mmCIF file of C-alpha atoms in Angstrom:
data_model
loop_
_atom_site.group_PDB
_atom_site.id
_atom_site.type_symbol
_atom_site.label_atom_id
_atom_site.label_comp_id
_atom_site.label_asym_id
_atom_site.label_seq_id
_atom_site.Cartn_x
_atom_site.Cartn_y
_atom_site.Cartn_z
ATOM 1 C CA MET A 188 40.033 -191.335 80.744
ATOM 2 C CA ALA A 189 41.598 -187.986 79.944
ATOM 3 C CA ASN A 190 40.272 -186.528 83.216
ATOM 4 C CA PHE A 191 42.144 -189.070 85.336
ATOM 5 C CA LYS A 192 45.673 -188.285 86.500
ATOM 6 C CA LYS A 193 47.840 -191.167 87.667
ATOM 7 C CA TYR A 194 50.280 -190.425 90.441
ATOM 8 C CA THR A 195 54.011 -190.831 90.049
ATOM 9 C CA ASN A 196 56.617 -191.426 92.749
ATOM 10 C CA SER A 197 57.705 -187.794 92.636
ATOM 11 C CA THR A 198 54.173 -186.399 93.018
ATOM 12 C CA VAL A 199 53.429 -188.609 96.026
ATOM 13 C CA GLU A 200 56.808 -188.245 97.740
ATOM 14 C CA LYS A 201 56.232 -184.532 98.285
ATOM 15 C CA TYR A 202 53.433 -185.383 100.725
ATOM 16 C CA VAL A 203 55.496 -187.811 102.834
ATOM 17 C CA LYS A 204 57.292 -186.420 105.891
ATOM 18 C CA LYS A 205 60.024 -188.935 106.577
ATOM 19 C CA ARG A 206 61.452 -189.429 110.060
ATOM 20 C CA GLN A 207 64.438 -191.443 111.190
ATOM 21 C CA ASN A 208 63.559 -194.846 112.691
ATOM 22 C CA GLU A 209 59.985 -194.628 111.421
ATOM 23 C CA VAL A 210 58.314 -195.991 108.291
ATOM 24 C CA LYS A 211 55.403 -193.984 106.968
ATOM 25 C CA LEU A 212 52.625 -195.535 104.927
ATOM 26 C CA GLY A 213 53.612 -193.315 102.005
ATOM 27 C CA GLU A 214 57.023 -195.008 101.871
ATOM 28 C CA LYS A 215 55.421 -198.411 101.322
ATOM 29 C CA VAL A 216 52.346 -197.847 99.150
ATOM 30 C CA HIS A 217 52.255 -198.671 95.458
ATOM 31 C CA ILE A 218 51.985 -195.535 93.359
ATOM 32 C CA GLY A 219 50.190 -195.049 90.053
ATOM 33 C CA ASN A 220 49.385 -198.721 89.533
ATOM 34 C CA LEU A 221 47.008 -201.485 90.622
ATOM 35 C CA GLU A 222 49.491 -203.635 92.539
ATOM 36 C CA GLY A 223 47.841 -203.264 95.952
ATOM 37 C CA GLN A 224 44.656 -205.118 96.847
ATOM 38 C CA TYR A 225 43.083 -201.784 97.818
ATOM 39 C CA VAL A 226 43.236 -199.039 95.209
ATOM 40 C CA VAL A 227 42.698 -195.482 96.419
ATOM 41 C CA ILE A 228 41.441 -192.793 94.039
ATOM 42 C CA GLY A 229 40.294 -189.208 94.549
ATOM 43 C CA VAL A 230 37.257 -187.495 93.075
ATOM 44 C CA PRO A 231 37.738 -183.798 93.968
ATOM 45 C CA GLU A 232 34.516 -182.239 92.652
ATOM 46 C CA SER A 233 31.414 -180.490 93.970
ATOM 47 C CA VAL A 234 29.381 -180.445 90.756
ATOM 48 C CA GLY A 235 26.907 -183.070 91.980
ATOM 49 C CA VAL A 236 26.552 -181.346 95.348
ATOM 50 C CA LYS A 237 25.712 -177.994 93.758
ATOM 51 C CA ALA A 238 23.237 -179.682 91.399
ATOM 52 C CA ASN A 239 21.438 -180.865 94.544
ATOM 53 C CA PHE A 240 21.431 -177.333 96.061
ATOM 54 C CA GLY A 241 24.210 -178.214 98.505
ATOM 55 C CA VAL A 242 27.160 -176.071 99.565
ATOM 56 C CA GLY A 243 30.204 -176.531 97.340
ATOM 57 C CA GLY A 244 33.679 -177.288 98.602
ATOM 58 C CA THR A 245 33.837 -181.080 98.489
ATOM 59 C CA GLU A 246 36.688 -180.818 95.992
ATOM 60 C CA THR A 247 38.961 -179.790 98.917
ATOM 61 C CA LEU A 248 38.904 -183.107 100.796
ATOM 62 C CA TRP A 249 41.087 -185.284 98.587
ATOM 63 C CA THR A 250 44.480 -183.603 98.973
ATOM 64 C CA ALA A 251 43.950 -183.079 102.715
ATOM 65 C CA PHE A 252 43.118 -186.762 103.126
ATOM 66 C CA LEU A 253 46.092 -187.885 101.063
ATOM 67 C CA SER A 254 48.633 -185.815 102.974
ATOM 68 C CA ASN A 255 47.366 -187.260 106.269
ATOM 69 C CA PHE A 256 46.961 -190.847 105.105
ATOM 70 C CA LEU A 257 50.455 -191.095 103.633
ATOM 71 C CA ASN A 258 51.972 -189.984 106.934
ATOM 72 C CA ILE A 259 50.460 -192.558 109.272
ATOM 73 C CA GLN A 260 52.781 -195.328 110.405
ATOM 74 C CA SER A 261 53.271 -198.447 108.303
ATOM 75 C CA THR A 262 52.988 -201.297 110.815
ATOM 76 C CA GLU A 263 52.060 -204.959 111.010
ATOM 77 C CA LYS A 264 48.461 -203.798 111.572
ATOM 78 C CA LEU A 265 48.451 -201.802 108.325
ATOM 79 C CA SER A 266 51.216 -202.037 105.767
ATOM 80 C CA GLY A 267 51.335 -199.768 102.768
ATOM 81 C CA ALA A 268 52.250 -202.843 100.716
ATOM 82 C CA ASP A 269 48.523 -203.668 100.558
ATOM 83 C CA VAL A 270 47.557 -200.255 99.165
ATOM 84 C CA SER A 271 47.879 -198.511 95.799
ATOM 85 C CA ILE A 272 47.526 -194.756 95.482
ATOM 86 C CA PHE A 273 46.376 -194.801 91.884
ATOM 87 C CA GLY A 274 45.397 -191.235 90.998
ATOM 88 C CA TYR A 275 42.691 -188.604 90.994
ATOM 89 C CA PHE A 276 40.250 -186.872 88.660
ATOM 90 C CA ASP A 277 40.885 -183.359 87.426
ATOM 91 C CA PHE A 278 37.557 -182.061 86.167
ATOM 92 C CA ALA A 279 37.055 -178.684 84.515
ATOM 93 C CA PRO A 280 34.566 -176.367 86.294
ATOM 94 C CA SER A 281 32.188 -176.693 83.347
ATOM 95 C CA VAL A 282 31.923 -180.491 83.546
ATOM 96 C CA SER A 283 28.463 -182.049 83.972
ATOM 97 C CA VAL A 284 27.412 -184.721 86.451
ATOM 98 C CA ALA A 285 26.841 -187.092 83.517
ATOM 99 C CA GLN A 286 30.442 -186.595 82.380
ATOM 100 C CA ILE A 287 31.678 -187.290 85.906
ATOM 101 C CA ASP A 288 29.501 -190.431 85.970
ATOM 102 C CA ASP A 289 31.130 -191.696 82.800
ATOM 103 C CA ALA A 290 34.678 -191.037 83.979
ATOM 104 C CA VAL A 291 34.229 -192.538 87.457
ATOM 105 C CA GLU A 292 32.494 -195.613 86.058
ATOM 106 C CA LYS A 293 35.397 -196.332 83.705
ATOM 107 C CA ILE A 294 38.066 -196.110 86.404
ATOM 108 C CA THR A 295 36.170 -198.173 88.992
ATOM 109 C CA LEU A 296 35.427 -200.751 86.272
ATOM 110 C CA LYS A 297 39.133 -200.934 85.460
ATOM 111 C CA ILE A 298 40.101 -201.392 89.114
ATOM 112 C CA ALA A 299 37.460 -204.036 89.830
ATOM 113 C CA LEU A 300 38.260 -205.996 86.663
ATOM 114 C CA GLU A 301 41.715 -206.565 88.157
ATOM 115 C CA GLY A 302 40.098 -208.107 91.234
ATOM 116 C CA LYS A 303 40.975 -205.085 93.373
ATOM 117 C CA ILE A 304 38.818 -203.111 95.811
ATOM 118 C CA PRO A 305 38.334 -199.416 94.992
ATOM 119 C CA ILE A 306 38.513 -196.881 97.816
ATOM 120 C CA VAL A 307 36.984 -193.668 96.501
ATOM 121 C CA ILE A 308 37.467 -190.425 98.432
ATOM 122 C CA GLY A 309 35.973 -186.976 97.945
ATOM 123 C CA GLY A 310 33.329 -185.288 95.848
ATOM 124 C CA GLY A 311 29.579 -185.600 96.228
ATOM 125 C CA HIS A 312 27.373 -188.632 96.826
ATOM 126 C CA ASN A 313 26.440 -188.497 93.156
ATOM 127 C CA ASN A 314 29.477 -190.728 92.639
ATOM 128 C CA ALA A 315 27.775 -193.701 94.321
ATOM 129 C CA TYR A 316 25.960 -194.335 91.039
ATOM 130 C CA PRO A 317 28.994 -194.664 88.725
ATOM 131 C CA ILE A 318 30.930 -196.633 91.361
ATOM 132 C CA LEU A 319 28.083 -199.133 91.719
ATOM 133 C CA LYS A 320 27.757 -199.271 87.938
ATOM 134 C CA GLY A 321 31.459 -199.806 87.284
ATOM 135 C CA VAL A 322 32.028 -202.438 89.974
ATOM 136 C CA SER A 323 28.773 -204.243 89.124
ATOM 137 C CA LYS A 324 29.812 -204.485 85.470
ATOM 138 C CA ALA A 325 33.265 -205.759 86.434
ATOM 139 C CA LYS A 326 31.828 -208.468 88.671
ATOM 140 C CA ASN A 327 29.009 -209.191 86.230
ATOM 141 C CA GLN A 328 26.519 -209.203 89.084
ATOM 142 C CA VAL A 329 24.267 -206.824 90.956
ATOM 143 C CA LEU A 330 25.660 -205.294 94.152
ATOM 144 C CA ASN A 331 24.201 -204.439 97.547
ATOM 145 C CA ALA A 332 25.091 -201.316 99.527
ATOM 146 C CA ILE A 333 25.158 -200.083 103.124
ATOM 147 C CA ASN A 334 25.091 -196.337 103.695
ATOM 148 C CA LEU A 335 25.675 -194.461 106.966
ATOM 149 C CA ASP A 336 23.975 -191.192 106.094
ATOM 150 C CA ALA A 337 21.540 -188.565 107.317
ATOM 151 C CA HIS A 338 19.803 -188.706 103.905
ATOM 152 C CA SER A 339 18.554 -191.578 101.752
ATOM 153 C CA ASP A 340 19.944 -190.144 98.487
ATOM 154 C CA PHE A 341 17.056 -191.983 96.863
ATOM 155 C CA ARG A 342 15.336 -188.957 95.366
ATOM 156 C CA ARG A 343 13.485 -189.301 92.092
ATOM 157 C CA MET A 344 15.265 -189.489 88.725
ATOM 158 C CA GLU A 345 15.046 -185.785 87.932
ATOM 159 C CA GLY A 346 18.500 -185.417 86.390
ATOM 160 C CA ARG A 347 21.707 -186.493 88.050
ATOM 161 C CA HIS A 348 22.843 -184.939 91.330
ATOM 162 C CA SER A 349 24.185 -185.978 94.721
ATOM 163 C CA GLY A 350 20.736 -186.854 96.076
ATOM 164 C CA ASN A 351 19.702 -189.620 93.678
ATOM 165 C CA GLY A 352 22.714 -191.823 92.957
ATOM 166 C CA PHE A 353 21.232 -194.886 94.625
ATOM 167 C CA ARG A 354 17.910 -194.431 92.825
ATOM 168 C CA TYR A 355 19.630 -194.488 89.433
ATOM 169 C CA ALA A 356 21.752 -197.497 90.376
ATOM 170 C CA TYR A 357 18.712 -199.391 91.699
ATOM 171 C CA THR A 358 16.486 -198.566 88.718
ATOM 172 C CA GLU A 359 19.167 -199.560 86.221
ATOM 173 C CA GLY A 360 19.907 -202.887 87.935
ATOM 174 C CA TYR A 361 23.356 -202.252 89.443
ATOM 175 C CA LEU A 362 22.061 -202.083 93.026
ATOM 176 C CA LYS A 363 19.699 -204.621 94.578
ATOM 177 C CA LYS A 364 19.558 -204.440 98.366
ATOM 178 C CA TYR A 365 20.133 -201.055 99.952
ATOM 179 C CA ALA A 366 20.505 -200.620 103.728
ATOM 180 C CA MET A 367 20.638 -197.171 105.345
ATOM 181 C CA ILE A 368 21.713 -196.466 108.901
ATOM 182 C CA GLY A 369 20.792 -193.372 110.889
ATOM 183 C CA LEU A 370 18.497 -191.431 108.557
ATOM 184 C CA HIS A 371 17.378 -188.116 110.055
ATOM 185 C CA GLU A 372 13.586 -187.794 110.275
ATOM 186 C CA SER A 373 13.593 -184.069 109.541
ATOM 187 C CA TYR A 374 15.681 -184.337 106.382
ATOM 188 C CA ASN A 375 13.991 -187.126 104.438
ATOM 189 C CA ALA A 376 10.768 -186.329 102.580
ATOM 190 C CA GLN A 377 7.611 -188.133 103.693
ATOM 191 C CA ASN A 378 6.970 -189.528 100.215
ATOM 192 C CA ILE A 379 10.425 -191.144 100.143
ATOM 193 C CA ILE A 380 9.979 -192.660 103.609
ATOM 194 C CA GLU A 381 6.596 -194.082 102.586
ATOM 195 C CA GLU A 382 8.140 -195.555 99.451
ATOM 196 C CA ILE A 383 11.160 -197.191 101.046
ATOM 197 C CA VAL A 384 9.060 -198.676 103.866
ATOM 198 C CA LYS A 385 7.168 -200.663 101.216
ATOM 199 C CA ASN A 386 10.220 -201.743 99.204
ATOM 200 C CA PRO A 387 11.491 -205.215 100.223
ATOM 201 C CA ASP A 388 14.905 -204.404 98.752
ATOM 202 C CA ILE A 389 15.413 -201.511 101.173
ATOM 203 C CA GLN A 390 16.088 -201.495 104.912
ATOM 204 C CA PHE A 391 16.692 -198.431 107.060
ATOM 205 C CA SER A 392 17.035 -197.242 110.629
ATOM 206 C CA LEU A 393 16.360 -193.733 111.916
ATOM 207 C CA TYR A 394 18.880 -191.668 113.864
ATOM 208 C CA GLU A 395 16.150 -190.742 116.332
ATOM 209 C CA ASP A 396 15.224 -194.383 116.958
ATOM 210 C CA ILE A 397 18.855 -195.188 117.721
ATOM 211 C CA PHE A 398 20.085 -192.161 119.656
ATOM 212 C CA VAL A 399 17.019 -190.235 120.875
ATOM 213 C CA ARG A 400 14.328 -192.838 121.602
ATOM 214 C CA ALA A 401 16.858 -195.654 122.211
ATOM 215 C CA LYS A 402 14.676 -198.207 120.411
ATOM 216 C CA ILE A 403 17.621 -199.706 118.534
ATOM 217 C CA ASN A 404 21.193 -200.386 119.597
ATOM 218 C CA TYR A 405 23.647 -198.688 117.217
ATOM 219 C CA VAL A 406 25.976 -201.634 116.672
ATOM 220 C CA GLN A 407 22.976 -203.914 116.223
ATOM 221 C CA ALA A 408 21.626 -201.548 113.561
ATOM 222 C CA ILE A 409 24.929 -201.964 111.708
ATOM 223 C CA LEU A 410 24.833 -205.747 112.033
ATOM 224 C CA ASP A 411 21.203 -205.818 110.870
ATOM 225 C CA ALA A 412 22.289 -203.954 107.726
ATOM 226 C CA VAL A 413 25.116 -206.450 107.250
ATOM 227 C CA ASP A 414 22.680 -209.361 107.501
ATOM 228 C CA PHE A 415 20.254 -207.704 105.086
ATOM 229 C CA THR A 416 22.937 -207.295 102.401
ATOM 230 C CA ARG A 417 24.775 -210.560 102.935
ATOM 231 C CA ASN A 418 23.730 -212.296 99.696
ATOM 232 C CA ALA A 419 25.985 -210.249 97.356
ATOM 233 C CA PRO A 420 29.143 -208.109 97.360
ATOM 234 C CA VAL A 421 28.525 -204.910 99.316
ATOM 235 C CA GLY A 422 29.529 -201.334 98.636
ATOM 236 C CA ILE A 423 30.290 -199.527 101.892
ATOM 237 C CA GLU A 424 29.165 -195.897 101.817
ATOM 238 C CA LEU A 425 29.834 -193.163 104.370
ATOM 239 C CA ASP A 426 28.503 -189.636 103.935
ATOM 240 C CA LEU A 427 30.459 -187.314 106.206
ATOM 241 C CA ASP A 428 27.408 -185.105 106.733
ATOM 242 C CA CYS A 429 26.149 -187.740 109.178
ATOM 243 C CA ILE A 430 29.060 -187.073 111.559
ATOM 244 C CA GLU A 431 28.313 -184.349 114.102
ATOM 245 C CA ASN A 432 29.938 -180.978 113.313
ATOM 246 C CA THR A 433 32.070 -182.402 110.509
ATOM 247 C CA LEU A 434 32.671 -179.971 107.661
ATOM 248 C CA SER A 435 30.586 -181.219 104.761
ATOM 249 C CA SER A 436 28.157 -180.066 102.102
ATOM 250 C CA ALA A 437 25.192 -180.506 104.471
ATOM 251 C CA MET A 438 26.911 -180.385 107.848
ATOM 252 C CA SER A 439 24.831 -180.828 110.983
ATOM 253 C CA PRO A 440 25.144 -180.113 114.717
ATOM 254 C CA CYS A 441 23.482 -183.503 115.342
ATOM 255 C CA GLY A 442 24.853 -186.794 114.138
ATOM 256 C CA VAL A 443 26.993 -189.784 114.959
ATOM 257 C CA SER A 444 30.317 -189.213 116.687
ATOM 258 C CA THR A 445 33.654 -189.732 114.963
ATOM 259 C CA LEU A 446 34.076 -192.854 117.098
ATOM 260 C CA GLN A 447 30.728 -194.237 115.935
ATOM 261 C CA ALA A 448 31.677 -193.588 112.315
ATOM 262 C CA ARG A 449 34.879 -195.537 112.891
ATOM 263 C CA GLN A 450 32.884 -198.367 114.461
ATOM 264 C CA TYR A 451 30.617 -198.448 111.421
ATOM 265 C CA LEU A 452 33.543 -198.960 109.046
ATOM 266 C CA TYR A 453 35.143 -201.561 111.290
ATOM 267 C CA HIS A 454 32.010 -203.695 111.642
ATOM 268 C CA THR A 455 30.976 -203.511 107.997
ATOM 269 C CA ALA A 456 34.494 -204.196 106.709
ATOM 270 C CA LYS A 457 34.867 -207.122 109.108
ATOM 271 C CA ASN A 458 31.560 -208.770 108.245
ATOM 272 C CA CYS A 459 30.759 -207.977 104.585
ATOM 273 C CA ASP A 460 31.924 -209.276 101.233
ATOM 274 C CA ILE A 461 33.391 -205.899 100.299
ATOM 275 C CA ALA A 462 32.916 -204.525 96.781
ATOM 276 C CA TYR A 463 34.266 -201.015 97.445
ATOM 277 C CA LEU A 464 34.526 -198.208 99.999
ATOM 278 C CA HIS A 465 33.200 -194.710 99.252
ATOM 279 C CA ILE A 466 33.679 -191.766 101.669
ATOM 280 C CA THR A 467 32.026 -188.629 100.412
ATOM 281 C CA GLU A 468 30.638 -185.097 100.903
ATOM 282 C CA GLY A 469 33.432 -183.908 103.239
ATOM 283 C CA ALA A 470 35.465 -180.723 102.874
ATOM 284 C CA THR A 471 38.264 -178.751 104.456
ATOM 285 C CA GLN A 472 36.834 -175.483 103.123
ATOM 286 C CA LEU A 473 33.294 -174.793 101.971
ATOM 287 C CA ASP A 474 32.179 -172.150 99.496
ATOM 288 C CA SER A 475 30.433 -170.501 102.453
ATOM 289 C CA GLY A 476 33.854 -169.728 103.931
ATOM 290 C CA LEU A 477 33.806 -172.299 106.746
ATOM 291 C CA LYS A 478 37.093 -174.163 107.209
ATOM 292 C CA ASN A 479 38.272 -177.211 109.127
ATOM 293 C CA PRO A 480 41.650 -178.706 108.198
ATOM 294 C CA LEU A 481 40.977 -181.750 110.401
ATOM 295 C CA THR A 482 38.479 -183.332 107.973
ATOM 296 C CA GLY A 483 41.310 -184.885 105.984
ATOM 297 C CA LYS A 484 42.794 -186.422 109.129
ATOM 298 C CA LEU A 485 39.384 -187.793 110.136
ATOM 299 C CA VAL A 486 39.017 -189.550 106.783
ATOM 300 C CA SER A 487 42.522 -190.955 107.160
ATOM 301 C CA TYR A 488 41.409 -192.542 110.441
ATOM 302 C CA LEU A 489 38.278 -193.904 108.776
ATOM 303 C CA VAL A 490 40.130 -195.477 105.854
ATOM 304 C CA SER A 491 42.758 -196.997 108.134
ATOM 305 C CA ASP A 492 40.016 -198.538 110.319
ATOM 306 C CA PHE A 493 38.438 -200.052 107.226
ATOM 307 C CA LEU A 494 41.745 -201.470 106.018
ATOM 308 C CA LYS A 495 42.770 -202.856 109.396
ATOM 309 C CA ALA A 496 39.481 -204.753 109.618
ATOM 310 C CA THR A 497 39.981 -206.427 106.236
ATOM 311 C CA ILE A 498 43.721 -206.997 105.780
#
């Protein structure tokens, strides 16, 4: 675990902006240990994204998220006492996706073996595979997953990248039931759609059926996914490229709103047997030059919604 850097009090304190008569979350969280029930780690990398022909920059989300998250208020609704800020990965530019897989698996295994819930922020969706693998091994049982995403990330096993993490996890027996919400018709290959329609372990809804043709109610689509995955612990996945105009590796002018993304995390956290939370693909600066410093604050909102629904 040489690539993993545990935080210390001094490294976290520099992010916290203290104010008189207020208590920030960063003043209450556990730092560099597994004391909290929810253990937050960062995976600042874009190796898997680039391997899938996406735009790099997903390594920029983690620090932006952390600086925002540590400065929200610690209240009776969300106390930092329930949360550990454990650490982050520091990968060399030459690292491979397989090496990232190995490192992320080991840390999520360690967290889950302690009976804690990993919250993994940053990097590409390639990390779904090692998270599922690590937590599944710790629990000694197969997991289910729900993914709010424009893409299935169920591409063929053609070498590891951000577009096939769930395929690898499913094929290797770490993932059983996989529910997807809001897939975009124009960005999922016909052969994949034909395959997942026939697979009894997979359920999905289309963005167009929910928001364009109004065939399905959005909240009901979430609850249907919850029901489909109810028989095992569930990994909650959110790819930020599904949120309209959010800076991400495959950002889109069409997608769910930030409010709808928050609703997704609230309803899944409230109704599932949670195995982990994974928020991925976001950035504050892309290799293309596009910037949006608000992405970190958005993810802070999303994580706090998740926590408030479960604590």
